[in-house]
Coordinates of N, CA, C and O and ligand atoms in Angstrom, one line a residue:
X1 N 0.8 -1.2 0.0 CA 0.0 0.0 0.0 C 0.9 1.3 0.0 O 1.9 1.3 0.6
X2 N 0.4 2.2 -0.7 CA 1.2 3.5 -0.8 C 0.3 4.6 -0.1 O -0.9 4.7 -0.4
X3 N 0.8 5.2 0.9 CA 0.1 6.3 1.5 C 1.0 7.6 1.5 O 2.1 7.5 1.9
X4 N 0.4 8.6 1.0 CA 1.2 9.9 0.9 C 0.3 11.0 1.3 O -0.9 11.0 1.1
X5 N 0.9 12.0 2.0 CA 0.2 13.2 2.5 C 0.5 14.4 1.6 O 1.7 14.8 1.5
X6 N -0.5 14.9 0.9 CA -0.3 16.1 0.1 C 0.5 17.2 0.9 O 1.4 17.9 0.3
X7 N 0.1 17.4 2.2 CA 0.7 18.5 2.9 C 2.2 18.3 3.2 O 2.9 19.3 3.4
X8 N 2.7 17.0 3.1 CA 4.1 16.8 3.1 C 4.7 16.8 1.7 O 5.7 17.5 1.5
X9 N 4.0 16.2 0.8 CA 4.5 16.1 -0.6 C 4.8 17.5 -1.2 O 5.7 17.7 -2.0
X10 N 3.9 18.4 -0.8 CA 4.0 19.8 -1.5 C 5.3 20.5 -1.1 O 5.7 21.5 -1.8
X11 N 6.0 20.0 -0.1 CA 7.3 20.6 0.2 C 8.5 19.8 -0.3 O 9.6 19.9 0.2
X12 N 8.2 18.9 -1.2 CA 9.3 18.0 -1.7 C 9.4 18.2 -3.3 O 8.7 19.0 -3.8
X13 N 10.3 17.4 -3.9 CA 10.5 17.5 -5.3 C 9.3 17.0 -6.1 O 9.2 17.1 -7.3
X14 N 8.3 16.5 -5.4 CA 7.0 16.1 -6.0 C 6.3 17.3 -6.6 O 5.4 17.2 -7.4
X15 N 6.6 18.5 -6.0 CA 5.9 19.7 -6.4 C 6.7 20.3 -7.6 O 7.9 20.6 -7.6
X16 N 5.9 20.6 -8.7 CA 6.5 21.2 -9.9 C 5.8 22.5 -10.0 O 4.6 22.6 -10.0
X17 N 6.6 23.6 -10.2 CA 6.1 24.9 -10.4 C 6.3 25.4 -11.9 O 7.3 25.2 -12.4
X18 N 5.2 25.9 -12.4 CA 5.3 26.5 -13.8 C 4.5 27.8 -13.9 O 4.0 28.2 -12.9
X19 N 4.5 28.3 -15.1 CA 3.8 29.6 -15.3 C 2.3 29.4 -15.1 O 1.7 28.7 -15.9
X20 N 1.7 30.0 -14.1 CA 0.2 29.9 -13.9 C -0.3 28.7 -13.2 O -1.5 28.6 -12.9
X21 N 0.6 27.7 -12.9 CA 0.2 26.6 -12.1 C 1.3 25.9 -11.4 O 2.5 26.1 -11.6
X22 N 0.9 25.1 -10.4 CA 1.8 24.2 -9.8 C 1.1 22.8 -9.6 O -0.1 22.8 -9.7
X23 N 1.9 21.8 -9.5 CA 1.3 20.5 -9.4 C 2.1 19.6 -8.5 O 3.3 19.6 -8.5
X24 N 1.4 18.9 -7.6 CA 2.1 18.0 -6.7 C 1.7 16.6 -7.1 O 0.5 16.2 -7.1
X25 N 2.7 15.8 -7.6 CA 2.5 14.5 -8.2 C 2.6 13.5 -7.1 O 3.6 13.1 -6.6
X26 N 1.4 13.0 -6.7 CA 1.3 12.1 -5.5 C 1.6 10.6 -6.0 O 2.1 9.8 -5.2
X27 N 1.3 10.3 -7.2 CA 1.7 9.0 -7.8 C 2.3 9.3 -9.1 O 1.8 10.1 -9.9
X28 N 3.4 8.6 -9.4 CA 4.2 8.8 -10.6 C 4.4 7.4 -11.3 O 4.0 6.4 -10.7
X29 N 4.9 7.4 -12.5 CA 5.1 6.1 -13.2 C 5.8 5.1 -12.4 O 5.4 3.9 -12.4
X30 N 6.8 5.5 -11.6 CA 7.6 4.6 -10.8 C 6.8 3.8 -9.7 O 7.2 2.8 -9.2
X31 N 5.6 4.3 -9.5 CA 4.7 3.6 -8.5 C 4.0 2.4 -9.1 O 3.3 1.7 -8.4
X32 N 4.1 2.3 -10.4 CA 3.6 1.1 -11.2 C 2.1 0.9 -10.9 O 1.6 -0.2 -10.8
X33 N 1.3 2.0 -11.0 CA -0.1 1.9 -10.9 C -0.8 2.0 -12.2 O -2.0 1.8 -12.3
X34 N -0.1 2.3 -13.3 CA -0.7 2.4 -14.6 C -1.2 3.8 -14.9 O -1.7 4.1 -16.0
X35 N -1.2 4.7 -13.9 CA -1.6 6.1 -14.0 C -0.8 6.9 -13.0 O -0.2 6.4 -12.1
X36 N -0.8 8.2 -13.3 CA -0.2 9.1 -12.2 C -1.4 9.9 -11.7 O -2.4 10.1 -12.3
X37 N -1.2 10.5 -10.5 CA -2.2 11.2 -9.8 C -1.6 12.5 -9.2 O -0.6 12.4 -8.5
X38 N -2.2 13.6 -9.6 CA -1.6 14.9 -9.3 C -2.7 15.8 -8.6 O -3.9 15.7 -9.0
X39 N -2.3 16.7 -7.7 CA -3.1 17.7 -7.3 C -2.5 19.0 -7.9 O -1.4 19.4 -7.5
X40 N -3.3 19.6 -8.8 CA -2.8 20.7 -9.6 C -3.5 22.0 -9.1 O -4.7 22.0 -8.9
X41 N -2.8 23.1 -8.9 CA -3.4 24.3 -8.5 C -3.2 25.3 -9.7 O -2.1 25.5 -10.2
X42 N -4.3 25.8 -10.2 CA -4.3 26.7 -11.3 C -4.5 28.1 -10.7 O -5.5 28.3 -10.0
X43 N -3.7 29.0 -11.0 CA -3.8 30.3 -10.4 C -4.9 31.2 -10.9 O -5.4 31.0 -12.1
X44 N -5.4 32.1 -10.1 CA -6.5 33.0 -10.6 C -6.0 33.9 -11.8 O -4.8 34.2 -11.9
X45 N -6.9 34.2 -12.7 CA -6.7 35.0 -13.8 C -5.6 34.4 -14.7 O -4.7 35.2 -15.2
X46 N -5.6 33.1 -14.9 CA -4.6 32.5 -15.8 C -5.3 31.8 -17.0 O -6.4 31.4 -16.9
X47 N -4.6 31.9 -18.1 CA -5.1 31.1 -19.3 C -4.0 30.2 -19.7 O -2.8 30.6 -20.0
X48 N -4.3 28.9 -19.8 CA -3.3 27.9 -20.1 C -3.7 27.1 -21.3 O -4.8 26.6 -21.4
X49 N -2.7 26.9 -22.2 CA -3.0 26.1 -23.5 C -2.3 24.8 -23.3 O -1.1 24.8 -23.3
X50 N -3.1 23.7 -23.2 CA -2.5 22.4 -23.1 C -3.0 21.5 -24.2 O -4.1 21.6 -24.7
X51 N -2.1 20.6 -24.5 CA -2.5 19.5 -25.5 C -1.7 18.3 -25.2 O -0.6 18.1 -25.6
X52 N -2.3 17.4 -24.4 CA -1.6 16.2 -24.0 C -1.8 15.1 -25.1 O -2.7 14.2 -25.0
X53 N -1.0 15.2 -26.2 CA -1.2 14.3 -27.3 C -0.9 12.9 -27.0 O -1.3 12.0 -27.7
X54 N 0.0 12.7 -26.0 CA 0.4 11.3 -25.7 C -0.2 10.8 -24.4 O 0.2 9.7 -24.0
X55 N -1.0 11.5 -23.8 CA -1.6 11.1 -22.5 C -3.1 11.4 -22.5 O -3.6 12.4 -23.0
X56 N -3.9 10.4 -21.9 CA -5.3 10.7 -21.6 C -5.3 11.3 -20.2 O -4.5 10.9 -19.3
X57 N -6.1 12.3 -19.9 CA -6.2 12.9 -18.6 C -7.6 13.1 -18.2 O -8.5 13.5 -19.0
X58 N -7.8 12.9 -16.9 CA -9.1 13.2 -16.3 C -8.9 14.1 -15.1 O -7.9 14.0 -14.4
X59 N -9.7 15.1 -15.0 CA -9.5 16.2 -14.0 C -10.8 16.4 -13.2 O -11.9 16.6 -13.8
X60 N -10.7 16.5 -11.9 CA -11.9 16.8 -11.1 C -11.6 18.0 -10.3 O -10.6 18.2 -9.6
X61 N -12.5 19.0 -10.3 CA -12.4 20.3 -9.6 C -12.8 20.1 -8.2 O -14.0 19.8 -7.9
X62 N -11.8 20.3 -7.3 CA -12.1 20.3 -5.9 C -12.5 21.6 -5.3 O -13.4 21.7 -4.5
X63 N -11.9 22.7 -5.8 CA -12.2 24.0 -5.4 C -11.9 25.0 -6.5 O -11.0 24.8 -7.3
X64 N -12.6 26.2 -6.4 CA -12.3 27.3 -7.3 C -13.3 27.3 -8.5 O -14.1 26.4 -8.7
X65 N -13.1 28.3 -9.4 CA -14.0 28.4 -10.6 C -13.2 28.9 -11.8 O -12.2 29.7 -11.7
X66 N -13.6 28.3 -12.9 CA -13.0 28.7 -14.2 C -13.7 28.1 -15.3 O -14.9 27.8 -15.2
X67 N -12.9 27.8 -16.4 CA -13.6 27.1 -17.5 C -12.6 26.4 -18.3 O -11.3 26.6 -18.2
X68 N -13.1 25.5 -19.2 CA -12.2 24.8 -20.1 C -12.8 24.9 -21.5 O -14.1 24.8 -21.7
X69 N -12.0 25.3 -22.5 CA -12.4 25.5 -23.9 C -11.9 24.3 -24.7 O -10.7 24.0 -24.6
X70 N -12.8 23.7 -25.4 CA -12.4 22.6 -26.3 C -12.0 23.3 -27.6 O -12.8 23.9 -28.3
X71 N -10.7 23.3 -27.9 CA -10.2 24.1 -29.1 C -10.8 23.6 -30.4 O -11.1 24.4 -31.3
X72 N -11.1 22.3 -30.5 CA -11.6 21.8 -31.7 C -13.0 22.3 -32.1 O -13.3 22.5 -33.2
X73 N -13.8 22.5 -31.0 CA -15.2 22.9 -31.3 C -15.5 24.4 -30.8 O -16.5 24.9 -31.2
X74 N -14.6 24.9 -30.0 CA -14.8 26.3 -29.5 C -15.8 26.3 -28.3 O -16.1 27.3 -27.7
X75 N -16.3 25.1 -27.9 CA -17.2 24.9 -26.8 C -16.5 25.3 -25.5 O -15.4 24.8 -25.2
X76 N -17.2 26.0 -24.6 CA -16.6 26.4 -23.3 C -17.4 25.8 -22.2 O -18.7 25.9 -22.2
X77 N -16.8 25.1 -21.3 CA -17.5 24.4 -20.2 C -17.1 25.1 -18.9 O -15.9 25.2 -18.6
X78 N -18.1 25.5 -18.1 CA -17.7 26.1 -16.8 C -17.1 25.0 -15.9 O -17.6 23.8 -15.9
X79 N -16.2 25.4 -15.1 CA -15.6 24.5 -14.1 C -15.9 25.0 -12.7 O -15.6 26.2 -12.5
X80 N -16.4 24.2 -11.8 CA -16.6 24.6 -10.4 C -16.5 23.3 -9.6 O -16.4 22.2 -10.2
X81 N -16.5 23.3 -8.3 CA -16.3 22.1 -7.5 C -17.3 21.1 -7.9 O -18.5 21.4 -8.0
X82 N -16.9 19.8 -8.1 CA -17.8 18.8 -8.5 C -17.8 18.4 -10.0 O -18.2 17.4 -10.4
X83 N -17.2 19.4 -10.8 CA -17.2 19.1 -12.2 C -15.9 18.3 -12.6 O -14.8 18.6 -12.1
X84 N -16.1 17.3 -13.5 CA -15.0 16.5 -14.0 C -14.9 16.6 -15.5 O -16.0 16.7 -16.1
X85 N -13.7 16.7 -16.0 CA -13.6 16.6 -17.5 C -12.6 15.5 -17.8 O -11.6 15.3 -17.0
X86 N -12.8 14.8 -18.9 CA -11.9 13.8 -19.3 C -11.5 14.1 -20.8 O -12.3 14.3 -21.6
X87 N -10.2 14.1 -21.0 CA -9.7 14.5 -22.3 C -9.5 13.1 -23.1 O -8.4 12.7 -23.3
X88 N -10.6 12.5 -23.4 CA -10.6 11.2 -23.9 C -10.2 11.1 -25.4 O -10.0 10.0 -25.9
X89 N -10.1 12.3 -26.0 CA -9.6 12.3 -27.4 C -8.3 13.1 -27.5 O -8.1 13.8 -28.5
X90 N -7.6 13.1 -26.4 CA -6.3 13.9 -26.3 C -6.6 15.3 -26.7 O -5.9 16.0 -27.4
X91 N -7.8 15.8 -26.2 CA -8.3 17.1 -26.7 C -7.4 18.3 -26.4 O -7.0 18.5 -25.2
X92 N -7.1 19.1 -27.4 CA -6.4 20.3 -27.2 C -7.4 21.3 -26.5 O -8.6 21.4 -26.9
X93 N -6.9 21.9 -25.4 CA -7.8 22.7 -24.6 C -7.2 24.0 -24.0 O -5.9 24.1 -23.9
X94 N -8.0 24.9 -23.7 CA -7.6 26.1 -23.0 C -8.3 26.1 -21.6 O -9.5 26.1 -21.5
X95 N -7.4 26.2 -20.6 CA -7.9 26.2 -19.2 C -7.9 27.6 -18.7 O -6.8 28.2 -18.8
X96 N -9.0 28.1 -18.2 CA -8.9 29.5 -17.6 C -9.3 29.4 -16.1 O -10.4 28.9 -15.8
X97 N -8.5 29.9 -15.3 CA -8.8 30.1 -13.9 C -9.4 31.4 -13.6 O -8.7 32.4 -13.9
X98 N -10.6 31.5 -13.2 CA -11.2 32.7 -12.8 C -10.7 33.1 -11.3 O -10.1 34.1 -11.1
X99 N -10.9 32.1 -10.5 CA -10.3 32.1 -9.1 C -9.2 31.0 -9.2 O -9.1 30.3 -10.1
X100 N -8.5 30.9 -8.1 CA -7.5 29.8 -8.0 C -8.3 28.5 -8.0 O -9.4 28.4 -7.3
X101 N -7.9 27.5 -8.7 CA -8.6 26.2 -8.8 C -7.7 25.1 -8.3 O -6.5 25.0 -8.6
X102 N -8.3 24.2 -7.5 CA -7.6 23.0 -7.0 C -8.2 21.8 -7.8 O -9.4 21.6 -7.8
X103 N -7.3 21.1 -8.5 CA -7.8 20.0 -9.4 C -7.1 18.7 -9.1 O -5.9 18.7 -8.9
X104 N -7.8 17.7 -9.0 CA -7.3 16.3 -8.8 C -7.2 15.7 -10.2 O -8.2 15.6 -10.9
X105 N -6.0 15.3 -10.7 CA -5.8 14.9 -12.1 C -5.2 13.5 -12.1 O -4.3 13.2 -11.3
X106 N -5.6 12.7 -13.1 CA -5.1 11.4 -13.4 C -4.6 11.4 -14.8 O -5.3 11.8 -15.7
X107 N -3.4 10.8 -15.0 CA -2.8 10.7 -16.4 C -2.6 9.2 -16.7 O -2.0 8.5 -15.9
X108 N -2.9 8.9 -17.9 CA -2.7 7.5 -18.4 C -2.1 7.7 -19.8 O -2.8 8.3 -20.7
X109 N -0.9 7.2 -20.1 CA 0.1 6.6 -19.2 C 0.6 7.6 -18.2 O 0.4 8.8 -18.3
X110 N 1.1 7.0 -17.1 CA 1.5 7.9 -16.0 C 2.7 8.8 -16.4 O 3.5 8.5 -17.2
X111 N 2.7 10.0 -15.8 CA 3.8 10.9 -16.0 C 4.9 10.4 -15.1 O 4.7 9.8 -14.1
X112 N 6.2 10.6 -15.7 CA 7.3 10.0 -14.9 C 7.9 11.0 -13.9 O 8.5 10.6 -13.0
X113 N 7.5 12.3 -14.0 CA 8.0 13.3 -13.0 C 9.0 14.3 -13.6 O 9.2 15.3 -13.0
X114 N 9.5 14.0 -14.8 CA 10.5 14.9 -15.4 C 9.9 15.7 -16.6 O 10.7 16.5 -17.2
X115 N 8.7 15.5 -16.9 CA 8.1 16.2 -18.1 C 8.0 17.7 -17.9 O 7.8 18.2 -16.8
X116 N 8.3 18.4 -19.0 CA 7.9 19.8 -19.0 C 7.1 20.0 -20.2 O 7.2 19.3 -21.2
X117 N 6.2 21.0 -20.2 CA 5.3 21.3 -21.3 C 6.2 21.7 -22.5 O 7.0 22.6 -22.3
X118 N 6.0 21.2 -23.6 CA 6.6 21.7 -24.8 C 5.8 22.8 -25.4 O 4.7 23.1 -25.0
X119 N 6.4 23.4 -26.4 CA 5.8 24.6 -27.0 C 4.3 24.3 -27.5 O 3.5 25.2 -27.5
X120 N 4.1 23.1 -27.9 CA 2.8 22.7 -28.4 C 1.8 22.3 -27.3 O 0.7 21.8 -27.5
X121 N 2.2 22.4 -26.0 CA 1.4 22.1 -24.9 C 1.3 20.7 -24.5 O 0.6 20.3 -23.6
X122 N 2.2 19.9 -25.1 CA 2.2 18.4 -24.8 C 3.3 18.0 -23.9 O 4.3 18.8 -23.7
X123 N 3.3 16.8 -23.4 CA 4.4 16.2 -22.8 C 4.9 15.1 -23.7 O 4.1 14.5 -24.4
X124 N 6.2 14.8 -23.7 CA 6.7 13.8 -24.6 C 6.2 12.4 -24.2 O 5.9 12.2 -23.0
X125 N 6.0 11.5 -25.1 CA 5.7 10.1 -24.8 C 6.9 9.4 -24.2 O 8.1 9.9 -24.5
X126 N 6.8 8.3 -23.6 CA 7.9 7.5 -23.1 C 8.8 7.2 -24.3 O 10.1 7.2 -24.1
X127 N 8.3 6.9 -25.4 CA 9.1 6.5 -26.6 C 10.0 7.7 -27.0 O 11.2 7.5 -27.4
X128 N 9.4 8.9 -27.0 CA 10.1 10.1 -27.4 C 11.3 10.4 -26.4 O 12.3 10.8 -26.8
X129 N 11.0 10.2 -25.1 CA 12.0 10.4 -24.1 C 13.1 9.4 -24.3 O 14.3 9.8 -24.3
X130 N 12.8 8.1 -24.6 CA 13.8 7.1 -24.8 C 14.7 7.4 -26.0 O 15.9 7.3 -26.0
X131 N 14.0 7.9 -27.1 CA 14.7 8.2 -28.3 C 15.6 9.4 -28.1 O 16.8 9.4 -28.7
X132 N 15.2 10.4 -27.3 CA 16.0 11.6 -27.1 C 17.3 11.3 -26.3 O 18.3 11.9 -26.5
X133 N 17.2 10.2 -25.5 CA 18.4 10.0 -24.6 C 19.2 8.8 -25.2 O 20.2 8.4 -24.6
X134 N 18.8 8.3 -26.4 CA 19.5 7.2 -27.0 C 20.8 7.7 -27.7 O 20.9 8.8 -28.0
Ligands
LIG1 C1 -5.3 20.6 -14.6 C2 -4.2 19.9 -15.4 O1 -4.2 19.9 -16.6 N1 -3.3 19.4 -14.7 C3 -2.2 18.8 -15.4 C4 -1.2 18.3 -14.5 C5 0.0 19.2 -14.4 N2 0.2 20.0 -15.6 C6 1.2 18.4 -14.1 O2 1.2 17.8 -13.1 O3 2.0 18.3 -15.0

């Protein structure tokens, strides 16, 4: 069994800080769960362009308010506590934080912990990472 406390993990290298957001990765690829699990904080008045081409992601809003825009359709969905979205088509999206938002996120395949967003909003796949270091 794996038990981890967000309040401790947020003060370790599990916390990743970026422009407009931070994320505490409570489960990573190395935990061999088949998914990774993150608590992501999106800051107020932020607009983020993400496109996880190599990962499926599901996100549940725990606190805060904002919206998600499906770039393919232009459709905008309000986000508030209780709302879940799943990027089941690797959907390119724009996340807007109206207030600070706390989001619980699952990634399949799991994030390894070393990813940074590339210019196109994606994270590299495991194959691309292996090819780059070969
Ligand atoms: C809300 C959202 O898209 N979270 C993604 C996870 C975060 N970018 C991370 O941990 O890399």
